[in-house]
Each structure stands twice: as C-alpha cells, then as structure tokens.
Amino acid sequence: MTTATEKTTVTALQTHPEVARARAALQRALGDPAAGAAHAPLARAADALESDPTLVLTRDGQYRWDCLSELVRQLKLLARQAALARAGGPGKVNPQAPRELDALVVRIDQLVDQITAAARPDWDTPAHRAALAEAVLPADHTLATIAAALRSAAGPAAALAPDHPRVRELLALADRITGAVPARCVRSAADARARERYGHLEGQMVWLESRRSPGSLSLGSLHLPDDTPGYLYLARGDADRSKTVHVDDVLRLIPDADKRAQEEKATAQARREHALELLEARKLQERITVETADGQVVTGLLLDYSDHHLWLHRHDVEGVDRDAPWRAPLGRVRALTGAP
C-alpha cells in the first residue's frame, strides 16, 4: 500500500527543478527545426525522462544530461553550417559541416542509448529511492571538510568571545557534523588539506604563525608526520622549542626564502630612497665615494644618476678602464659620501 508520504515524494521527484529543467530543454530542442535527424533520439530521451525522472538526479545521470545538452548546443550550430554548405551560399562556409553533423547525430543517438538503458521502471519504489539517496549523499571526507571549514571560520570569533551564542551554535553544528563521520575520515580529510596546502614545502625552512600565538612567527623546518595526520610539525633544533600545529590553526605560513626576499626588497627600496636624497644634494662631476651592500668601495666623479642607478667615471675600480662608466643600482648603495 502506497502511503501519502510516498505519493508526495513521487510527485516531488516528478516536478523536481532539475527534472523540470531537463524536460524544458528537451522540449525546446524537439521544437527546433535544427533537430533534424536527431529528433528521434531526442524524443527517446524525453520518453525516458518521463518514465524515470530520477535519471537526472544521480551523479552519472547529471553528467550524461549535461553532455546531451552540450551536444544539442553544437547541433544547432552545425545544422546551420551544414545548410549553408549544401546551399553553397556566400561567405565563409565549412564544407565538412554536413559530415560533422551526421557524426554528431550518431553521438547523440549513442548517448541517448546510455540514458534509456539507465531508466528503471521501479524508480518510484521506496527501496530504489533510498539507494539513490545513499549514493548522492555527501561522502564522509566531504562532511569532515565542511566541519573543519566551519570551525576555522568561527575560530577568530571564538577566540574573542567563546561564549557568544552564535559562536557556540556554529561550533555545536560542526560537532554534530563531525559526529556523523568516522574519526578516521576526519583525520584523513585534515591530512589531505595539510598536504594540499603545504606538502610542497615539506623539508623547507618556513615561518609559521598559529591561532595559539597570533602575531608571533616561528622559524623551523616543516614536516607532515604520518603518525599525526592533519598536523604540521615545525622542527626547531630541539623538542622543547619545536611546535606541532593543526592545519586548521595555521594563520600564516611563509617560506623562509620568500620572507628573506621580501625583507631584501624592502631594504633595497629604503636604500634607493636614501641614496636619491643624498644624490639630490650633490652636483654632477663632484667626487664621491660609494659603498655597496656587498662591501665594494668605489670613488669617482658623479657622471649621472636616475631613479634606480648612479654612474661614476674617473673611478678607482681595479682592472676597469677608469674612463668607462661604472654603474651601481641605488638599492645596493649602503653609503654615499663626499670624497677629498
């Protein structure tokens, strides 16, 4: 005996937005003269959808229907090009369009065969609907990722006001989601996030800032231990100074090389601006002494300078023609003084 709830569920499936969208798209395609030889297979697809509306509610079914929609879109374009090619009209004409159109119709027919083969006469039975529902439910690792993202999003607010009703509500929701997932899946999802975000930096020196110590950066060698999935281990010379941080507690992680490059860039910019101030107080052909960041000291006549470089001639660089201009980037100038 069919219950009222089951009748309501069946009706809801028949009028589901995805089903209605697929039905409307097929009706438009069937009403378009461009359908041509593809009209018959498209009509079979429409019949299959009416016989089993769940065809577009599974992952495989949605994929097949998306493919069919794309082929129908191509069909309209090729039908127009094929008509021009047959008529020999003016302008750019694709002479292969008729042959390509025939091949496209074959592909549509083959795809519709797959769609109709998947249709089931028992689609409206509770057992089949339950099996389909199980198949399209989010996977455990997806739920674990959602729960972790929710905790991470609520983290800053939780640090400021852990007893705030909204904060407690969100964290409780994350706990309920986690409760529906086996612990191994939670760890697996966290480990996947850690390796996706930071796996390419394993073994490198990095600076890490965590939620436990906001505003404080720690330098160490990054490792992703297999025995603690989802955690980052920052080796800092000895066990007492080393740190273990969960991937969702990482606020910032900067490769040491990138940090040093940023610092060097900032230092070079400061040197350039300082050198420009000193040069603006000098006159061309004035004798000056320049000390670079690598320790080179050169004395000569100021030939010229720009926003980024200075040039000296009549300089004292050994092994170089003293009349050939010597150039120094302003970002590398550590000191600039007058020379006797």
mmCIF file of C-alpha atoms in Angstrom:
data_model
loop_
_atom_site.group_PDB
_atom_site.id
_atom_site.type_symbol
_atom_site.label_atom_id
_atom_site.label_comp_id
_atom_site.label_asym_id
_atom_site.label_seq_id
_atom_site.Cartn_x
_atom_site.Cartn_y
_atom_site.Cartn_z
ATOM 1 C CA MET A 1 0.000 0.000 0.000
ATOM 2 C CA THR A 2 1.356 3.408 -1.009
ATOM 3 C CA THR A 3 1.322 5.951 1.812
ATOM 4 C CA ALA A 4 0.505 9.642 1.468
ATOM 5 C CA THR A 5 4.140 10.476 2.196
ATOM 6 C CA GLU A 6 5.341 8.222 -0.632
ATOM 7 C CA LYS A 7 2.840 9.796 -3.044
ATOM 8 C CA THR A 8 4.080 13.232 -2.077
ATOM 9 C CA THR A 9 7.699 12.131 -2.595
ATOM 10 C CA VAL A 10 6.937 10.704 -6.043
ATOM 11 C CA THR A 11 5.172 13.910 -7.082
ATOM 12 C CA ALA A 12 8.079 15.982 -5.759
ATOM 13 C CA LEU A 13 10.526 13.948 -7.845
ATOM 14 C CA GLN A 14 8.432 14.332 -10.993
ATOM 15 C CA THR A 15 8.376 18.119 -10.521
ATOM 16 C CA HIS A 16 11.906 18.482 -9.137
ATOM 17 C CA PRO A 17 13.671 21.627 -10.509
ATOM 18 C CA GLU A 18 16.382 19.533 -12.208
ATOM 19 C CA VAL A 19 13.761 17.329 -13.843
ATOM 20 C CA ALA A 20 11.741 20.357 -14.955
ATOM 21 C CA ARG A 21 14.863 21.985 -16.378
ATOM 22 C CA ALA A 22 15.827 18.873 -18.355
ATOM 23 C CA ARG A 23 12.244 18.396 -19.597
ATOM 24 C CA ALA A 24 12.007 22.025 -20.777
ATOM 25 C CA ALA A 25 15.388 21.821 -22.551
ATOM 26 C CA LEU A 26 14.317 18.686 -24.418
ATOM 27 C CA GLN A 27 11.017 20.238 -25.455
ATOM 28 C CA ARG A 28 12.839 23.277 -26.836
ATOM 29 C CA ALA A 29 15.248 21.052 -28.754
ATOM 30 C CA LEU A 30 12.409 18.938 -30.165
ATOM 31 C CA GLY A 31 10.566 22.070 -31.296
ATOM 32 C CA ASP A 32 13.628 23.427 -33.111
ATOM 33 C CA PRO A 33 13.796 22.586 -36.838
ATOM 34 C CA ALA A 34 17.555 22.244 -36.395
ATOM 35 C CA ALA A 35 16.965 18.963 -34.556
ATOM 36 C CA GLY A 36 16.586 17.248 -37.915
ATOM 37 C CA ALA A 37 17.854 13.658 -37.801
ATOM 38 C CA ALA A 38 18.443 13.991 -34.048
ATOM 39 C CA HIS A 39 14.712 14.407 -33.415
ATOM 40 C CA ALA A 40 14.126 10.669 -32.964
ATOM 41 C CA PRO A 41 16.849 10.067 -30.327
ATOM 42 C CA LEU A 42 15.878 13.276 -28.502
ATOM 43 C CA ALA A 43 12.274 12.060 -28.397
ATOM 44 C CA ARG A 44 13.507 8.786 -26.896
ATOM 45 C CA ALA A 45 15.377 10.783 -24.235
ATOM 46 C CA ALA A 46 12.187 12.712 -23.424
ATOM 47 C CA ASP A 47 10.233 9.469 -23.067
ATOM 48 C CA ALA A 48 12.925 8.032 -20.801
ATOM 49 C CA LEU A 49 12.784 11.094 -18.560
ATOM 50 C CA GLU A 50 9.015 10.791 -18.206
ATOM 51 C CA SER A 51 9.338 7.102 -17.366
ATOM 52 C CA ASP A 52 12.097 7.709 -14.764
ATOM 53 C CA PRO A 53 12.601 11.284 -13.544
ATOM 54 C CA THR A 54 15.444 10.166 -11.244
ATOM 55 C CA LEU A 55 17.646 9.886 -14.367
ATOM 56 C CA VAL A 56 18.815 13.462 -13.815
ATOM 57 C CA LEU A 57 19.108 13.221 -10.026
ATOM 58 C CA THR A 58 22.155 10.939 -9.813
ATOM 59 C CA ARG A 59 25.762 11.964 -10.435
ATOM 60 C CA ASP A 60 26.076 9.772 -13.525
ATOM 61 C CA GLY A 61 22.682 10.900 -14.780
ATOM 62 C CA GLN A 62 23.531 14.578 -14.356
ATOM 63 C CA TYR A 63 26.795 14.020 -16.226
ATOM 64 C CA ARG A 64 25.000 12.310 -19.137
ATOM 65 C CA TRP A 65 22.356 15.028 -19.268
ATOM 66 C CA ASP A 66 24.972 17.784 -19.263
ATOM 67 C CA CYS A 67 26.737 16.009 -22.137
ATOM 68 C CA LEU A 68 23.462 15.778 -24.035
ATOM 69 C CA SER A 69 22.796 19.497 -23.503
ATOM 70 C CA GLU A 70 26.235 20.334 -24.900
ATOM 71 C CA LEU A 71 25.701 18.100 -27.955
ATOM 72 C CA VAL A 72 22.313 19.754 -28.612
ATOM 73 C CA ARG A 73 24.012 23.159 -28.450
ATOM 74 C CA GLN A 74 26.585 22.013 -31.021
ATOM 75 C CA LEU A 75 23.773 20.528 -33.111
ATOM 76 C CA LYS A 76 22.161 23.922 -33.672
ATOM 77 C CA LEU A 77 25.428 25.465 -34.856
ATOM 78 C CA LEU A 78 26.374 22.568 -37.135
ATOM 79 C CA ALA A 79 22.863 22.352 -38.615
ATOM 80 C CA ARG A 80 23.123 25.979 -39.694
ATOM 81 C CA GLN A 81 26.615 25.489 -41.157
ATOM 82 C CA ALA A 82 25.556 22.296 -42.933
ATOM 83 C CA ALA A 83 22.579 24.077 -44.531
ATOM 84 C CA LEU A 84 24.892 26.814 -45.846
ATOM 85 C CA ALA A 85 27.361 24.252 -47.147
ATOM 86 C CA ARG A 86 24.624 22.368 -49.019
ATOM 87 C CA ALA A 87 23.226 25.595 -50.478
ATOM 88 C CA GLY A 88 26.656 26.847 -51.464
ATOM 89 C CA GLY A 89 25.877 30.280 -50.024
ATOM 90 C CA PRO A 90 28.306 33.206 -49.969
ATOM 91 C CA GLY A 91 30.769 33.894 -47.166
ATOM 92 C CA LYS A 92 32.772 31.503 -45.059
ATOM 93 C CA VAL A 93 31.328 28.010 -45.321
ATOM 94 C CA ASN A 94 32.585 24.855 -43.634
ATOM 95 C CA PRO A 95 32.454 22.220 -46.379
ATOM 96 C CA GLN A 96 32.796 19.459 -43.789
ATOM 97 C CA ALA A 97 29.757 20.616 -41.819
ATOM 98 C CA PRO A 98 27.299 18.024 -43.295
ATOM 99 C CA ARG A 99 29.659 15.164 -42.445
ATOM 100 C CA GLU A 100 30.326 16.566 -38.961
ATOM 101 C CA LEU A 101 26.575 16.945 -38.417
ATOM 102 C CA ASP A 102 25.971 13.278 -39.291
ATOM 103 C CA ALA A 103 28.705 12.241 -36.831
ATOM 104 C CA LEU A 104 27.191 14.428 -34.123
ATOM 105 C CA VAL A 105 23.758 12.829 -34.600
ATOM 106 C CA VAL A 106 25.392 9.407 -34.133
ATOM 107 C CA ARG A 107 26.984 10.588 -30.878
ATOM 108 C CA ILE A 108 23.630 11.894 -29.644
ATOM 109 C CA ASP A 109 21.976 8.591 -30.502
ATOM 110 C CA GLN A 110 24.677 6.630 -28.617
ATOM 111 C CA LEU A 111 24.364 8.859 -25.565
ATOM 112 C CA VAL A 112 20.580 8.511 -25.542
ATOM 113 C CA ASP A 113 21.067 4.728 -25.618
ATOM 114 C CA GLN A 114 23.014 5.059 -22.339
ATOM 115 C CA ILE A 115 20.296 7.280 -20.857
ATOM 116 C CA THR A 116 17.446 4.960 -21.772
ATOM 117 C CA ALA A 117 19.390 1.912 -20.534
ATOM 118 C CA ALA A 118 19.700 3.562 -17.106
ATOM 119 C CA ALA A 119 15.940 4.178 -16.819
ATOM 120 C CA ARG A 120 14.233 1.907 -14.293
ATOM 121 C CA PRO A 121 10.560 1.032 -14.151
ATOM 122 C CA ASP A 122 10.819 0.698 -10.346
ATOM 123 C CA TRP A 123 12.197 4.215 -9.855
ATOM 124 C CA ASP A 124 9.290 5.122 -7.558
ATOM 125 C CA THR A 125 9.786 2.261 -5.088
ATOM 126 C CA PRO A 126 10.997 3.227 -1.585
ATOM 127 C CA ALA A 127 13.937 0.801 -1.811
ATOM 128 C CA HIS A 128 15.248 2.290 -5.063
ATOM 129 C CA ARG A 129 14.789 5.861 -3.877
ATOM 130 C CA ALA A 130 16.656 5.044 -0.665
ATOM 131 C CA ALA A 131 19.535 3.523 -2.660
ATOM 132 C CA LEU A 132 19.727 6.620 -4.868
ATOM 133 C CA ALA A 133 19.659 8.898 -1.816
ATOM 134 C CA GLU A 134 22.535 6.959 -0.272
ATOM 135 C CA ALA A 135 24.522 7.297 -3.492
ATOM 136 C CA VAL A 136 24.155 11.093 -3.709
ATOM 137 C CA LEU A 137 24.710 11.885 -0.015
ATOM 138 C CA PRO A 138 27.951 13.802 0.702
ATOM 139 C CA ALA A 139 30.909 11.490 1.257
ATOM 140 C CA ASP A 140 32.405 11.230 4.751
ATOM 141 C CA HIS A 141 35.507 13.176 3.763
ATOM 142 C CA THR A 142 33.297 15.956 2.353
ATOM 143 C CA LEU A 143 31.421 16.226 5.655
ATOM 144 C CA ALA A 144 34.712 16.268 7.568
ATOM 145 C CA THR A 145 35.978 19.088 5.354
ATOM 146 C CA ILE A 146 32.750 21.063 5.885
ATOM 147 C CA ALA A 147 33.011 20.667 9.668
ATOM 148 C CA ALA A 148 36.667 21.743 9.675
ATOM 149 C CA ALA A 149 35.895 24.762 7.493
ATOM 150 C CA LEU A 150 33.084 25.768 9.844
ATOM 151 C CA ARG A 151 35.384 25.567 12.873
ATOM 152 C CA SER A 152 38.067 27.523 11.046
ATOM 153 C CA ALA A 153 35.589 30.242 10.035
ATOM 154 C CA ALA A 154 34.308 30.543 13.600
ATOM 155 C CA GLY A 155 37.809 30.422 15.095
ATOM 156 C CA PRO A 156 38.564 34.183 15.265
ATOM 157 C CA ALA A 157 35.175 34.906 16.854
ATOM 158 C CA ALA A 158 35.621 32.012 19.283
ATOM 159 C CA ALA A 159 38.968 33.437 20.401
ATOM 160 C CA LEU A 160 37.325 36.808 21.141
ATOM 161 C CA ALA A 161 34.066 35.638 22.712
ATOM 162 C CA PRO A 162 33.853 31.852 23.137
ATOM 163 C CA ASP A 163 30.514 32.095 24.967
ATOM 164 C CA HIS A 164 28.792 34.165 22.292
ATOM 165 C CA PRO A 165 25.523 32.360 21.407
ATOM 166 C CA ARG A 166 26.218 32.411 17.677
ATOM 167 C CA VAL A 167 29.755 31.117 18.166
ATOM 168 C CA ARG A 168 28.524 28.247 20.355
ATOM 169 C CA GLU A 169 25.797 27.483 17.819
ATOM 170 C CA LEU A 170 28.258 27.225 14.924
ATOM 171 C CA LEU A 171 30.750 25.110 16.868
ATOM 172 C CA ALA A 172 27.948 22.822 18.010
ATOM 173 C CA LEU A 173 26.852 22.438 14.395
ATOM 174 C CA ALA A 174 30.409 21.485 13.441
ATOM 175 C CA ASP A 175 30.433 18.924 16.260
ATOM 176 C CA ARG A 176 27.159 17.417 15.049
ATOM 177 C CA ILE A 177 28.534 17.116 11.523
ATOM 178 C CA THR A 178 31.720 15.542 12.854
ATOM 179 C CA GLY A 179 29.651 13.122 14.931
ATOM 180 C CA ALA A 180 28.205 11.711 11.707
ATOM 181 C CA VAL A 181 31.663 10.988 10.333
ATOM 182 C CA PRO A 182 34.027 8.215 11.429
ATOM 183 C CA ALA A 183 37.113 9.590 13.194
ATOM 184 C CA ARG A 184 39.386 8.095 10.555
ATOM 185 C CA CYS A 185 37.629 10.196 7.901
ATOM 186 C CA VAL A 186 38.078 13.398 9.917
ATOM 187 C CA ARG A 187 41.802 12.693 10.247
ATOM 188 C CA SER A 188 42.028 11.729 6.593
ATOM 189 C CA ALA A 189 40.339 14.943 5.449
ATOM 190 C CA ALA A 190 42.596 17.078 7.674
ATOM 191 C CA ASP A 191 45.677 15.272 6.383
ATOM 192 C CA ALA A 192 44.548 15.845 2.809
ATOM 193 C CA ARG A 193 44.135 19.568 3.492
ATOM 194 C CA ALA A 194 47.558 19.774 5.130
ATOM 195 C CA ARG A 195 49.286 18.046 2.235
ATOM 196 C CA GLU A 196 47.387 20.001 -0.413
ATOM 197 C CA ARG A 197 48.239 23.359 1.182
ATOM 198 C CA TYR A 198 51.749 22.744 2.491
ATOM 199 C CA GLY A 199 53.028 19.446 1.095
ATOM 200 C CA HIS A 200 55.208 21.239 -1.466
ATOM 201 C CA LEU A 201 57.033 22.986 1.401
ATOM 202 C CA GLU A 202 57.865 19.856 3.395
ATOM 203 C CA GLY A 203 61.506 19.835 4.468
ATOM 204 C CA GLN A 204 61.914 23.575 3.835
ATOM 205 C CA MET A 205 62.572 26.322 6.367
ATOM 206 C CA VAL A 206 59.345 28.254 6.957
ATOM 207 C CA TRP A 207 57.894 30.908 9.262
ATOM 208 C CA LEU A 208 54.644 29.851 10.932
ATOM 209 C CA GLU A 209 52.003 31.845 12.807
ATOM 210 C CA SER A 210 49.262 29.908 14.613
ATOM 211 C CA ARG A 211 45.973 30.806 16.287
ATOM 212 C CA ARG A 212 47.560 29.923 19.625
ATOM 213 C CA SER A 213 50.166 32.683 19.216
ATOM 214 C CA PRO A 214 48.766 35.322 16.854
ATOM 215 C CA GLY A 215 51.313 37.942 15.844
ATOM 216 C CA SER A 216 54.263 35.657 16.620
ATOM 217 C CA LEU A 217 56.225 33.976 13.805
ATOM 218 C CA SER A 218 58.331 30.878 14.487
ATOM 219 C CA LEU A 219 61.076 29.649 12.148
ATOM 220 C CA GLY A 220 61.699 25.935 11.620
ATOM 221 C CA SER A 221 61.827 23.023 9.201
ATOM 222 C CA LEU A 222 58.343 21.925 8.118
ATOM 223 C CA HIS A 223 57.280 18.282 8.321
ATOM 224 C CA LEU A 224 53.940 16.470 7.842
ATOM 225 C CA PRO A 225 54.193 13.399 10.107
ATOM 226 C CA ASP A 226 52.371 10.236 9.018
ATOM 227 C CA ASP A 227 51.567 9.317 12.634
ATOM 228 C CA THR A 228 49.705 12.584 13.330
ATOM 229 C CA PRO A 229 47.588 13.200 10.200
ATOM 230 C CA GLY A 230 46.352 16.755 9.808
ATOM 231 C CA TYR A 231 49.163 18.250 11.888
ATOM 232 C CA LEU A 232 52.251 20.251 10.889
ATOM 233 C CA TYR A 233 55.482 19.709 12.803
ATOM 234 C CA LEU A 234 57.914 22.620 12.937
ATOM 235 C CA ALA A 235 61.357 21.284 13.850
ATOM 236 C CA ARG A 236 63.354 23.999 15.620
ATOM 237 C CA GLY A 237 66.531 22.270 16.788
ATOM 238 C CA ASP A 238 65.234 20.593 19.946
ATOM 239 C CA ALA A 239 61.964 19.063 21.101
ATOM 240 C CA ASP A 240 61.191 21.811 23.622
ATOM 241 C CA ARG A 241 61.301 24.565 21.008
ATOM 242 C CA SER A 242 59.649 22.589 18.207
ATOM 243 C CA LYS A 243 55.940 23.040 17.537
ATOM 244 C CA THR A 244 53.024 20.836 16.463
ATOM 245 C CA VAL A 245 50.120 22.761 14.917
ATOM 246 C CA HIS A 246 46.853 21.516 13.410
ATOM 247 C CA VAL A 247 46.366 22.556 9.783
ATOM 248 C CA ASP A 248 43.194 24.499 10.681
ATOM 249 C CA ASP A 249 45.073 26.507 13.338
ATOM 250 C CA VAL A 250 47.618 27.899 10.849
ATOM 251 C CA LEU A 251 47.163 31.633 10.319
ATOM 252 C CA ARG A 252 50.215 32.192 8.122
ATOM 253 C CA LEU A 253 52.982 30.011 6.733
ATOM 254 C CA ILE A 254 55.729 31.748 4.770
ATOM 255 C CA PRO A 255 58.741 30.040 3.183
ATOM 256 C CA ASP A 256 61.923 31.493 4.678
ATOM 257 C CA ALA A 257 63.254 32.219 1.206
ATOM 258 C CA ASP A 258 60.146 34.273 0.400
ATOM 259 C CA LYS A 259 60.366 36.137 3.711
ATOM 260 C CA ARG A 260 64.027 36.964 3.155
ATOM 261 C CA ALA A 261 63.257 38.072 -0.395
ATOM 262 C CA GLN A 262 60.524 40.376 0.933
ATOM 263 C CA GLU A 263 62.875 41.798 3.540
ATOM 264 C CA GLU A 264 65.636 42.292 0.986
ATOM 265 C CA LYS A 265 63.201 44.034 -1.326
ATOM 266 C CA ALA A 266 62.106 46.375 1.478
ATOM 267 C CA THR A 267 65.742 47.069 2.415
ATOM 268 C CA ALA A 268 66.662 47.780 -1.199
ATOM 269 C CA GLN A 269 63.752 50.196 -1.513
ATOM 270 C CA ALA A 270 64.846 52.040 1.637
ATOM 271 C CA ARG A 271 68.450 52.244 0.355
ATOM 272 C CA ARG A 272 67.280 53.539 -3.013
ATOM 273 C CA GLU A 273 65.208 56.303 -1.445
ATOM 274 C CA HIS A 274 68.065 57.288 0.894
ATOM 275 C CA ALA A 275 70.601 57.289 -1.959
ATOM 276 C CA LEU A 276 68.340 59.540 -4.032
ATOM 277 C CA GLU A 277 68.143 62.036 -1.166
ATOM 278 C CA LEU A 278 71.938 62.105 -0.915
ATOM 279 C CA LEU A 279 72.414 62.412 -4.685
ATOM 280 C CA GLU A 280 69.993 65.325 -4.925
ATOM 281 C CA ALA A 281 72.347 67.232 -2.596
ATOM 282 C CA ARG A 282 75.329 66.544 -4.890
ATOM 283 C CA LYS A 283 76.430 68.103 -8.140
ATOM 284 C CA LEU A 284 77.378 66.255 -11.298
ATOM 285 C CA GLN A 285 81.170 65.790 -11.663
ATOM 286 C CA GLU A 286 81.519 66.015 -7.886
ATOM 287 C CA ARG A 287 83.886 63.420 -6.433
ATOM 288 C CA ILE A 288 82.060 60.944 -4.199
ATOM 289 C CA THR A 289 82.680 57.588 -2.542
ATOM 290 C CA VAL A 290 80.106 54.831 -2.848
ATOM 291 C CA GLU A 291 79.928 51.732 -0.647
ATOM 292 C CA THR A 292 77.726 48.883 -1.916
ATOM 293 C CA ALA A 293 75.864 46.229 0.058
ATOM 294 C CA ASP A 294 78.474 43.599 -0.838
ATOM 295 C CA GLY A 295 81.281 45.743 0.622
ATOM 296 C CA GLN A 296 82.717 47.241 -2.567
ATOM 297 C CA VAL A 297 84.005 50.824 -2.116
ATOM 298 C CA VAL A 298 84.449 52.992 -5.229
ATOM 299 C CA THR A 299 85.496 56.623 -5.523
ATOM 300 C CA GLY A 300 84.985 58.673 -8.689
ATOM 301 C CA LEU A 301 83.232 61.600 -10.340
ATOM 302 C CA LEU A 302 79.447 61.569 -10.352
ATOM 303 C CA LEU A 303 78.594 61.251 -14.038
ATOM 304 C CA ASP A 304 74.812 60.920 -13.707
ATOM 305 C CA TYR A 305 72.003 59.202 -11.802
ATOM 306 C CA SER A 306 68.418 58.077 -12.343
ATOM 307 C CA ASP A 307 65.653 56.794 -10.084
ATOM 308 C CA HIS A 308 67.376 53.408 -9.915
ATOM 309 C CA HIS A 309 71.096 53.767 -10.785
ATOM 310 C CA LEU A 310 74.113 56.037 -10.482
ATOM 311 C CA TRP A 311 77.153 56.252 -12.736
ATOM 312 C CA LEU A 312 80.741 57.252 -11.873
ATOM 313 C CA HIS A 313 83.679 57.919 -14.179
ATOM 314 C CA ARG A 314 87.313 58.621 -13.454
ATOM 315 C CA HIS A 315 86.834 55.952 -10.789
ATOM 316 C CA ASP A 316 89.321 53.730 -8.966
ATOM 317 C CA VAL A 317 87.889 50.304 -9.798
ATOM 318 C CA GLU A 318 90.819 47.984 -10.363
ATOM 319 C CA GLY A 319 91.067 46.266 -13.716
ATOM 320 C CA VAL A 320 88.479 48.544 -15.322
ATOM 321 C CA ASP A 321 89.099 51.491 -17.638
ATOM 322 C CA ARG A 322 88.690 54.490 -15.319
ATOM 323 C CA ASP A 323 87.005 56.476 -18.102
ATOM 324 C CA ALA A 324 84.398 53.751 -18.713
ATOM 325 C CA PRO A 325 81.273 54.500 -16.626
ATOM 326 C CA TRP A 326 80.816 52.362 -13.503
ATOM 327 C CA ARG A 327 77.188 51.734 -12.607
ATOM 328 C CA ALA A 328 75.622 50.849 -9.262
ATOM 329 C CA PRO A 329 71.946 50.096 -8.511
ATOM 330 C CA LEU A 330 70.709 52.556 -5.877
ATOM 331 C CA GLY A 331 69.077 49.681 -3.999
ATOM 332 C CA ARG A 332 72.574 48.248 -3.403
ATOM 333 C CA VAL A 333 74.138 51.525 -2.179
ATOM 334 C CA ARG A 334 74.825 51.238 1.542
ATOM 335 C CA ALA A 335 76.657 54.561 1.934
ATOM 336 C CA LEU A 336 77.430 57.625 -0.210
ATOM 337 C CA THR A 337 79.814 60.337 0.961
ATOM 338 C CA GLY A 338 81.863 63.198 -0.455
ATOM 339 C CA ALA A 339 85.483 62.393 -1.309
ATOM 340 C CA PRO A 340 88.536 64.640 -0.995
#
